Amino acid sequence: MARISFESDYIQGCHEKILEALVKTNMEMLSGYGDDCYCHSAKEKIREAIGQHDSEVFFLSGGTQTNQIVIDTMLDSSEGVISANTGHINCHEAGAIEYTGRKILSLPQYLGKIDINDLKSLVIGFENDKNNAHMVAPRLLYISHPTEYGTLYSLEELSEISDFCHAHGIGLYLDGARLGYGLASYSTDVTIKDVARLCDAFYIGGTKVGALIGEAVVFKKDSLPKAFFTKIKQHGALLAKGRLLGIQFDTLFTDDLYFKISRHAIEMAELLKKVFIKHGFELYMDSPTNQIFVILDNSVYDILLEKVGFCYWEPFDADRTVVRFATSWATSENDINTLDEILGNL
Amino acid sequence: MARISFESDYIQGCHEKILEALVKTNMEMLSGYGDDCYCHSAKEKIREAIGQHDSEVFFLSGGTQTNQIVIDTMLDSSEGVISANTGHINCHEAGAIEYTGRKILSLPQYLGKIDINDLKSLVIGFENDKNNAHMVAPRLLYISHPTEYGTLYSLEELSEISDFCHAHGIGLYLDGARLGYGLASYSTDVTIKDVARLCDAFYIGGTKVGALIGEAVVFKKDSLPKAFFTKIKQHGALLAKGRLLGIQFDTLFTDDLYFKISRHAIEMAELLKKVFIKHGFELYMDSPTNQIFVILDNSVYDILLEKVGFCYWEPFDADRTVVRFATSWATSENDINTLDEILGNL
Amino acid sequence: MARISFESDYIQGCHEKILEALVKTNMEMLSGYGDDCYCHSAKEKIREAIGQHDSEVFFLSGGTQTNQIVIDTMLDSSEGVISANTGHINCHEAGAIEYTGRKILSLPQYLGKIDINDLKSLVIGFENDKNNAHMVAPRLLYISHPTEYGTLYSLEELSEISDFCHAHGIGLYLDGARLGYGLASYSTDVTIKDVARLCDAFYIGGTKVGALIGEAVVFKKDSLPKAFFTKIKQHGALLAKGRLLGIQFDTLFTDDLYFKISRHAIEMAELLKKVFIKHGFELYMDSPTNQIFVILDNSVYDILLEKVGFCYWEPFDADRTVVRFATSWATSENDINTLDEILGNL
Amino acid sequence: MARISFESDYIQGCHEKILEALVKTNMEMLSGYGDDCYCHSAKEKIREAIGQHDSEVFFLSGGTQTNQIVIDTMLDSSEGVISANTGHINCHEAGAIEYTGRKILSLPQYLGKIDINDLKSLVIGFENDKNNAHMVAPRLLYISHPTEYGTLYSLEELSEISDFCHAHGIGLYLDGARLGYGLASYSTDVTIKDVARLCDAFYIGGTKVGALIGEAVVFKKDSLPKAFFTKIKQHGALLAKGRLLGIQFDTLFTDDLYFKISRHAIEMAELLKKVFIKHGFELYMDSPTNQIFVILDNSVYDILLEKVGFCYWEPFDADRTVVRFATSWATSENDINTLDEILGNL
């Protein structure tokens, strides 16, 4: 039997309803490049779900691609994007943002989140600097929600950030690679309608939340970049068979599937935490979403890795390491039970 | 009943064997980013099929993406890519090549093909120009095979081009978006092993030949660009669920599926031609692959378009228009018969 | 004694009045980055000379730099620049335009000029193309005046081009590297006020017309790109000692110096033509500006080159070569007489 | 009489010997693009002065341009440049580095300098990171010497940094915008030969040290980027009249002029410090080079600024501001005496 794994939330294919839809529609003759009935239907369902009927929705393939295209096209070349220094765009996207000519203006991070006071200080410092024509202007704020550490902004924090940004001519862009898991957390007061209301652009992650591939980017009506469709093509990101993305999101946004499977992952994560605590493991932090960070003795690390997949995160101290266990839409109670056994037999 | 369509070779999903493989493997827990058993297996099968066991194979999502990344990374910024002026990269990729900073040096085209004498003239002209340090150096040749007009290079032409390129320090890159259909043509003497032997890089198109999405890029061992994996990520082209591409190409290269379904499309194209001729239509050219170009009276254009999908190509004269009908792996004899009836009832 | 040379119009330093001004102002303490009294004065004098009092003027160092920055900043990344295929930007700027991500859409050339019918055909073809969202939009026209062949547009041609561009949402940008020589030609009906009125942006070349270095870019008020000053810095083109450019243009636009020294070069060019004709040489074309193209027997080429500097242009036929002799603000009658003697003694 | 100014080290023209050389050579007919006798001679003198006879020398116009071209061309697109977060490239170059697609990997700064332990931590962290194929590789270190705060590395520090870089495949690039002032400091043990020996590339600043314009970039023989001349052109940085740079550097490196005038600026800076101390002003730090940072009461700021030019630096506390006074090759004892009087009369 194959080893079970909690290595990430993208180790399995897609939700069975998506597979069914792909099978069912397979031989239909549809126009290419996203101009098909499933893309249209999916966009309409997303607009309904987020409560913004005049927003613009596009489907892309992955998170880095989405971040790159959105940030590149929302900014002029004289403008930069603000991000926590642990932001995915600043660390693990191989310089994709700079590759398109945009500068990242980094802020300190607190478990992956920015603090509004640091943001104010950067922006007001720029505004007051007499030499700021020699500098990249801060004109977009990138936040991830959940963050790379699985943490969440509260509605109050998000509102305050949004207000500050808009008062200073700064767009707010939210990376929702794991948005479903954030919205389904037991400890959030943020809804998808809040996200859509407060952000100028955001994306609803599909790849990590039930889809084979795909992210749905949403722009406020007035925030749609010029010639965005052409720029998707220019970035090499336009799929000939756009249906692949449309069919998936149409399924995810039918009967609240996206939200239900996200909630399931959160329930599994809560069970996971309990299992670790039961076996005396220390959690690195109290994660509110689907990523659980555990402090492992280095002596146990390799032994455990042989039995179950997980992800190296960072050193904790000389003798211990932080590792990540992720649940997803596909995690079963059976998986948790198997882990329980493995931990019991260590 | 929905209207049938010959609009393009990407109007339907994927071959049923691919669907089956996706269904069968769906819940397997696999590592991300292409480091899974299906990607590994697919690469091995491709190396076997092309007869180059030390070549490097990568999977990408679409043709423009592939052209952009390959051309960008095979060239230094002081170098440019030569292409027929009708080359896909020069016309219908929204400036994707220039977006990455590379210049296209264009050559005249003859039904989509370049002539080696034009190539020689450009390259030798550059070499002899005393001011060529003020110019972009021609260091890569882009050809499509089949071309955008569905035409094919002969083995002799391809060999001569390859020899000339290599004698002058120029890499040869072949865009194989429809490679299968080219290799399956009744009138070609080029095999996939020839392509792999003569080119420094090429890609085996999946999107138009049976896959939902995906192109397999092949580099000669010594032609692999530095840090290519990182650059895929940097271009936003790395799929978290690389399995989606690996499973498809593993299926396409099992039991010669790729070649069999390509041959089927060619057989359907031959039938298609006969149907048009039978009904008195004039063909624009004698196409050897899956794209059939027909000259339509403008008076018939709209009437026909209501009954069957096809693609506008270009004006022929004041009264007539060139249009394209494409077959694919998915075209059935039934589709051809339906068209036959439609044409008969015009 | 050093060999005399007609190799180009940038083989000597600068006009003596510029040298004097540099000496006189040398120890004045002035602010950097173009914010000094000489830059301000020069801009005002240029606005006066061109008859556009609300235009925006910036000083840059060279022609390629100017073309690169202007074209990059006047266009969105989804847009391209139209140029004759012999345009300097397309041939001898080492891919500087593509380096910034912009595509050049090339037109046929007729002695360096474009024909408005080719322009119309390209633009209207784009507008009518159903797939033009997959294409770079033509949004700027680059012309050089004089062209790379020293030829000139008539006022009627320029007006017609300008009208067509503006009717189709296309900006008109004129490369005036040798603008002075064009305006001073015996056979032009175009004034600098016409240029300023008909173009959205153009530059007044200094490097080839009396300055050590420097080009003055002029934008129509509404055509100034966003954050242009910051983008000059971003391109590495902002001089700390902006005075160097301001002092020179202030001198060139005092007492019509720019126009007077340009006229002198034209007078010298007319003498030059006569000398060649007198000695039985064939002119390649009847050049109206300061560049004279002569057809040389290959047997004479090297012998002549030992005695006088000139510039290789292109092969004429198997036995003859086109070469260029250029006059400038610095050419003296004595230089012409020396050449007369040299040709007489061949 | 015009107000005197210590606003920067680029408020005056150029050293009189440079002016003399420009006047003397003005009408000589020289080839363009740096292929003239003065450029060749200047390069030879620089090679001699730095003790590296096979190094490659190029002349560019300004600091940002030089940093942009050097960093862009020394790195592959998968690679980034390490810099102190106060590095000029990270703050005041309007994103020029990112504009060319390169990422800056920032380190903490200590009065403008980096600490080797931070460098080690970044580099070794990258090397040990299992996911580093998703990251930009640190492959070049940028340091400024003097730094933006006028501070200097010791020979020991520079050697240690150089050794570490080379042991880890990282190039060392030194921004010498004010290199002369650094080498002439009373408190340095670093010579230009040390710089040339320890760095893979560096530039000798001219604009701030006696020239009208110009920086001399030096590459170790094996570090010269591919097609560097063509890339200068591609960046719009190639001057037609390259003589302008060659003549200046030829003069600066004749009879040690560059070093003598740098020493003069340091002597003036030492006098300047004494004047401030004599009048009871507090220095922000003990600057070893030509930039003196003074803490001003806000109540005095505007009054003083009316009488003498200086540069705003940053807030010190609620009531006081850090300002910069710079000396240069052009500062006279008379200027210092005038300031002495002004301060006495405050």
Coordinates of C-alpha atoms in Angstrom, one line a residue, chain D residues 7 13 27 46 57 62 65 99 131 156 171 177 193 212 244 247 306 308 331 343:
Chain D
E7 CA 24.1 70.2 -1.7
G13 CA 30.9 71.3 -14.1
M27 CA 37.7 69.6 -34.0
I46 CA 43.1 52.7 -16.0
V57 CA 37.2 48.7 -19.4
G62 CA 26.0 57.6 -15.1
Q65 CA 22.9 53.2 -15.9
Y99 CA 13.0 46.9 -14.7
N131 CA 12.9 24.2 -2.5
E156 CA 40.0 42.9 5.8
G171 CA 30.4 37.6 -8.2
A177 CA 30.3 56.3 -7.7
K193 CA 44.6 47.8 -6.8
L212 CA 31.0 66.3 -16.6
L244 CA 33.4 62.6 -24.6
I247 CA 38.9 62.3 -23.2
E306 CA 18.4 80.4 2.6
V308 CA 23.8 77.8 1.9
T331 CA 35.2 72.9 -3.2
L343 CA 27.3 79.6 10.8

